[in-house]
Tab-separated table of C-alpha atoms in Angstrom:
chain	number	residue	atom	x	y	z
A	1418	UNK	CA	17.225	148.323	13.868
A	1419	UNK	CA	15.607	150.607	10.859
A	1420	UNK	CA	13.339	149.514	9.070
A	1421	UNK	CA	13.621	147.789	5.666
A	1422	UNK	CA	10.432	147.712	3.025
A	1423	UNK	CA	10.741	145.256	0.023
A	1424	UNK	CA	8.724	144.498	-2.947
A	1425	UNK	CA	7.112	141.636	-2.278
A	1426	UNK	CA	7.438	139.455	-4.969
A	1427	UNK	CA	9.461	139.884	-8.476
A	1428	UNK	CA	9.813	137.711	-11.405
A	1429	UNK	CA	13.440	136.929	-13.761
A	1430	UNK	CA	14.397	135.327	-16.455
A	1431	UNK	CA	16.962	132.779	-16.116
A	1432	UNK	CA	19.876	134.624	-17.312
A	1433	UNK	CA	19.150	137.853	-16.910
A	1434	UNK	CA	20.473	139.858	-14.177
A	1435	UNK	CA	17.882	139.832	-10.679
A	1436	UNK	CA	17.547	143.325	-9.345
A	1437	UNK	CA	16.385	143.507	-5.989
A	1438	UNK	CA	15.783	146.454	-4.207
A	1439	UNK	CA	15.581	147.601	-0.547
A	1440	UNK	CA	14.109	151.038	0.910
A	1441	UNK	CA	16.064	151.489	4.686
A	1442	UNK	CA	15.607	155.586	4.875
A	1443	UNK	CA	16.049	155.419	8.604
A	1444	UNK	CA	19.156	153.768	8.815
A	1445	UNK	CA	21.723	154.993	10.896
A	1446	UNK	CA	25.823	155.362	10.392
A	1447	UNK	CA	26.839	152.184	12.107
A	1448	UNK	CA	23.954	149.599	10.876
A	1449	UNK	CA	24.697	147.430	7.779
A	1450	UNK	CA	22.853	146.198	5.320
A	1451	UNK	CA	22.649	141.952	5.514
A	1452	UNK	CA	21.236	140.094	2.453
A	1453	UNK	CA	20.053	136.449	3.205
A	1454	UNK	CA	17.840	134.136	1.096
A	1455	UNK	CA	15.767	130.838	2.248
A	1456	UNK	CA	14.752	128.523	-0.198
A	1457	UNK	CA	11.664	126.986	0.620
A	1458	UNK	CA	11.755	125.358	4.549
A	1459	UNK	CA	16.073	125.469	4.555
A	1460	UNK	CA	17.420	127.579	6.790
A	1461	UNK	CA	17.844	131.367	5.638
A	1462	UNK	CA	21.520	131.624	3.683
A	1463	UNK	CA	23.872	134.566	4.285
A	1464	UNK	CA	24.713	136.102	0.722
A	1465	UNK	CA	26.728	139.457	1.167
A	1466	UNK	CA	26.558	142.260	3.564
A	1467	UNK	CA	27.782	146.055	3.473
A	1468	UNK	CA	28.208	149.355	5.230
A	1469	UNK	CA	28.503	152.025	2.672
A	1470	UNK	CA	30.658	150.923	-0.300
A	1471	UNK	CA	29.174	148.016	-2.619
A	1472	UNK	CA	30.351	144.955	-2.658
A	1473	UNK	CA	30.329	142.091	-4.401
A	1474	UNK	CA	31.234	138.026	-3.933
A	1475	UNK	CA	30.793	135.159	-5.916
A	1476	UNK	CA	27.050	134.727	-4.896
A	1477	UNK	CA	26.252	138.949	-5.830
A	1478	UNK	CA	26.712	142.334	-5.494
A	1479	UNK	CA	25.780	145.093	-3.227
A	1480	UNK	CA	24.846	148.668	-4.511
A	1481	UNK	CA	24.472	150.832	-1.663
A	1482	UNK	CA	23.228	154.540	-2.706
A	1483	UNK	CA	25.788	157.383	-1.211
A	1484	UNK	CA	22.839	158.608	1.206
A	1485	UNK	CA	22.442	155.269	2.199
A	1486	UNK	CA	18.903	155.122	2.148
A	1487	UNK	CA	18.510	152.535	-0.617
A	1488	UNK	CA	20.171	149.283	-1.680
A	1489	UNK	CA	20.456	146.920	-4.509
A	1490	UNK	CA	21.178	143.401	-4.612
A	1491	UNK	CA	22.335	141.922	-8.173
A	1492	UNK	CA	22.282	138.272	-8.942
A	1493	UNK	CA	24.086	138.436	-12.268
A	1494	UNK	CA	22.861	135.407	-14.307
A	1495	UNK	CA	19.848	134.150	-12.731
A	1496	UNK	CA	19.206	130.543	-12.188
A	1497	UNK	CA	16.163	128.197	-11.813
A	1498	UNK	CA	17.881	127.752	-8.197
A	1499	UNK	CA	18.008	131.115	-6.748
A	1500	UNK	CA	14.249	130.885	-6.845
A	1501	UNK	CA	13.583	131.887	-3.120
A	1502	UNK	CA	12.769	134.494	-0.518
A	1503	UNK	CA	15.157	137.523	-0.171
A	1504	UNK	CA	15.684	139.675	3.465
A	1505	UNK	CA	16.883	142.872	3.518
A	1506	UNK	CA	17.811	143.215	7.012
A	1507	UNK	CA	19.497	146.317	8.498
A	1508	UNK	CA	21.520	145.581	11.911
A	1509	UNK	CA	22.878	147.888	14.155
A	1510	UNK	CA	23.478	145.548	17.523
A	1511	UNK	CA	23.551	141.806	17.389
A	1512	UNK	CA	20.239	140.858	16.043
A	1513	UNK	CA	18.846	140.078	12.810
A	1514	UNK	CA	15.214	141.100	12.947
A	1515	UNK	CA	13.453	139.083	9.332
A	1516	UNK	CA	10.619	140.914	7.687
A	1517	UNK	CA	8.768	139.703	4.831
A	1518	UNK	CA	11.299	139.725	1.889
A	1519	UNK	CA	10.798	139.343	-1.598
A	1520	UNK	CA	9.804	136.297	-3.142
A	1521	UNK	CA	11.912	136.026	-6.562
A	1522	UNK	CA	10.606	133.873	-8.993
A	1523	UNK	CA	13.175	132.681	-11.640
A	1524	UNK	CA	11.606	131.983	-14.774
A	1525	UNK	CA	12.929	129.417	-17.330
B	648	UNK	CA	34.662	124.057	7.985
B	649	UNK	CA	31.447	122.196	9.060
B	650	UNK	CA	28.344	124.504	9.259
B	651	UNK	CA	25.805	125.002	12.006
B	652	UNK	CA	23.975	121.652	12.797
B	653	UNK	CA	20.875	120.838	14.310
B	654	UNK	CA	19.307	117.990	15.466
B	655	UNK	CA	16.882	115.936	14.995
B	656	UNK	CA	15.736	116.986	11.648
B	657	UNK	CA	12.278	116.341	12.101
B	658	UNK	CA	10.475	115.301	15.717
B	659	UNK	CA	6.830	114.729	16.369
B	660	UNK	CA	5.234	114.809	19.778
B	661	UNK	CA	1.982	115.309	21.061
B	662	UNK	CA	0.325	117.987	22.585
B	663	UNK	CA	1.208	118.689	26.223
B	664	UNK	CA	4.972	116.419	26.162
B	665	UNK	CA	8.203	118.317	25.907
B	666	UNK	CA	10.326	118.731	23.159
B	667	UNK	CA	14.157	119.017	22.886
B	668	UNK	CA	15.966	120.630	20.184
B	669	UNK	CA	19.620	120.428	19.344
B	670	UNK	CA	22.226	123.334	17.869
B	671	UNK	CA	25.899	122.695	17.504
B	672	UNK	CA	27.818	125.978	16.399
B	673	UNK	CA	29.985	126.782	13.574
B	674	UNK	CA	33.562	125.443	15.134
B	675	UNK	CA	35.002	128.664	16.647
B	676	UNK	CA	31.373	130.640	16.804
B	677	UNK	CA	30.275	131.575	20.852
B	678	UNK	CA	26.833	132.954	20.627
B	679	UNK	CA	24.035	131.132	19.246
B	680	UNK	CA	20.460	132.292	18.149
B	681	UNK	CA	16.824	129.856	17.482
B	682	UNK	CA	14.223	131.532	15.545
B	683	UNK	CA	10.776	129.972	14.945
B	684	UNK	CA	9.115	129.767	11.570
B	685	UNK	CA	5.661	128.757	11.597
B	686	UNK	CA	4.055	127.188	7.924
B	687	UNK	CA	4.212	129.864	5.650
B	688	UNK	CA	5.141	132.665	7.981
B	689	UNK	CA	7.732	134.906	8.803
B	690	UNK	CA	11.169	134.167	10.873
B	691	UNK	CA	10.510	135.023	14.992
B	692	UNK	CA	13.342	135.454	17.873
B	693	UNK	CA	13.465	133.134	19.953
B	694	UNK	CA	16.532	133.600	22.130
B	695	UNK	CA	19.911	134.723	22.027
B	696	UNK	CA	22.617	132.992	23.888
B	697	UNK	CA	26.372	134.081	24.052
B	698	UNK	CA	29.108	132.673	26.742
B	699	UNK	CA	27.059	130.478	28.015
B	700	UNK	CA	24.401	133.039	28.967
B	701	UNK	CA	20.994	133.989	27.592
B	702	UNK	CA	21.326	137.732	26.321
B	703	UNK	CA	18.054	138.259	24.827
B	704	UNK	CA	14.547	136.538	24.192
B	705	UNK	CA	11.848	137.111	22.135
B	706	UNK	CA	7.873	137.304	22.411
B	707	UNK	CA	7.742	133.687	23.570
B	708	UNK	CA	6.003	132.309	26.774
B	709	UNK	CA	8.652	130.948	29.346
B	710	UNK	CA	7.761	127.615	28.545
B	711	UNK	CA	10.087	127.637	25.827
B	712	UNK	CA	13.975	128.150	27.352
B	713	UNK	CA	17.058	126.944	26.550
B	714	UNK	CA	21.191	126.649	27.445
B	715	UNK	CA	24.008	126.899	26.069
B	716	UNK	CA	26.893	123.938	27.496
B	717	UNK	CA	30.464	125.384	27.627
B	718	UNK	CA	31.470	124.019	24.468
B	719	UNK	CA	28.986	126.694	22.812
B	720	UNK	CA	26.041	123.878	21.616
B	721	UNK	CA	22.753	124.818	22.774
B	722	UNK	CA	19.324	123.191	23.465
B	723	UNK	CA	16.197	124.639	22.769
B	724	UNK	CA	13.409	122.928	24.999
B	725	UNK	CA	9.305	123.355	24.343
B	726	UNK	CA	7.615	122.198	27.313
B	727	UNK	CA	3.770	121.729	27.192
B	728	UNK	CA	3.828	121.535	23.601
B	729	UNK	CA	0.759	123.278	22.023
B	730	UNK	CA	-0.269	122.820	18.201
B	731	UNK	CA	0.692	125.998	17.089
B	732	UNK	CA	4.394	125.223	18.319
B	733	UNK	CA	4.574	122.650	15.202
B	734	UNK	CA	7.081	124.643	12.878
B	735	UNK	CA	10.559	125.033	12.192
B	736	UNK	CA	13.203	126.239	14.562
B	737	UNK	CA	16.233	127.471	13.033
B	738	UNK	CA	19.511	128.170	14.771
B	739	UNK	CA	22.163	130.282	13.848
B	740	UNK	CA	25.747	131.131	15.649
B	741	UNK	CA	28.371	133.998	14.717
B	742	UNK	CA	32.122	133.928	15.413
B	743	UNK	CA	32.184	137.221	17.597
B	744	UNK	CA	29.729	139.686	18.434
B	745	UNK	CA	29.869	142.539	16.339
B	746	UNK	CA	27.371	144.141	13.260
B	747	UNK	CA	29.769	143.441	10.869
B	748	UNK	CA	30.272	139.834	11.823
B	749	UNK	CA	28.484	137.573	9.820
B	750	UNK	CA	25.507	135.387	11.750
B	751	UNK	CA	25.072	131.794	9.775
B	752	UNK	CA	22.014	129.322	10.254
B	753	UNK	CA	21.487	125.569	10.145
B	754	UNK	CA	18.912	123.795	7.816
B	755	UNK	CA	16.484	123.812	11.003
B	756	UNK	CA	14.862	121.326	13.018
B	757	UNK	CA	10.911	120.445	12.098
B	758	UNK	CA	8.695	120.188	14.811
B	759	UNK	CA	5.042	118.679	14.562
B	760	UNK	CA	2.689	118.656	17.301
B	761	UNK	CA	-0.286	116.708	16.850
């Protein structure tokens, strides 16, 4: 699976839109890009996954860049809840392989 | 739709006994996976089951192993537990094998070791 590389911690206001971004220049055509968060010691929770067009669901959206090299995950109105740890995982068989995330901190 | 469950939530042994974890899939979901997250660090493979047999395994010595039972559950036992086995072992199951098929994961089970 490529390699993902995430900022490692980022701060929002609650209410304001959460940008997180995700750096996976060595993906390949057939590997998506999965989104998951864990809020502290629950299991990790699937939020929205693509291939090349963005998405979006009722938890966020997915901006995928046309080269595919980058991605952007948008919580649109922040809450105090979605305080937690986000993976960027790329997948190409049928593992997911967790780095470190980013820790988003979602300030009142 | 019920989600992936695990049992117990939390378990506490001591060091040397055996411990036995428990994963019931989502309803409808063959292969199941357990992960281990120690305190404060970062999700590990553990294994990978699917049809009953095990597919893949991680960096882990063979004292920890596993099944999976024909109706897709799966154990996950520790045998001569150590300290740094106290942490939380998630499990997680997907409908069909595939990278665009979605892999979901329980709440976890704790496990101390003292």
């Amino acid at each position: 699976d490529a390699k993902t590389t995430q900022p490692p911690s980022m701060d929002c206001a609650e209410g304001r839109a959460a940008n997180l971004p995700c750096n996976h220049s060595t993906i390949s055509g057939n590997e998506y890009v999965y989104w998951y968060r864990q809020i502290h010691s629950q299991g990790p929770q699937y939020i929205i996954h693509g291939l090349k067009n963005n998405e979006t669901n009722e938890m966020a959206s997915l901006i995928i860049t046309e080269d595919r090299k980058s991605s952007t995950l948008i919580l649109p109105h922040a809450t105090l809840r979605d305080t937690a740890v986000y993976y960027c995982i790329v997948r190409a068989g049928n593992m997911l392989t967790f780095g470190g995330g980013t820790r988003l901190m979602v300030k009142p | 739709e019920a989600g992936v469950t695990q049992s117990p939530t939390h378990l506490i042994k001591t060091r040397g006994q055996q411990a036995t974890l428990r994963c019931s899939p989502i309803s409808g979901h063959t292969s199941v996976y357990w992960y281990q997250q120690a305190l404060g660090l970062g999700l590990q493979f553990l294994l990978w089951y699917d049809e009953g047999e095990e597919r893949n395994r991680g960096n882990f010595p063979p004292r920890f192993s596993g099944r999976q039972f024909p109706n897709y559950s799966s154990e996950l036992n520790v045998n001569a537990l150590e300290l740094e086995d106290s942490a939380l072992y998630l499990c997680a199951s997907i409908r069909e094998l595939g990278t665009g098929n979605t892999i979901y994961f329980g709440e976890g089970s704790w496990l101390t070791v003292v």
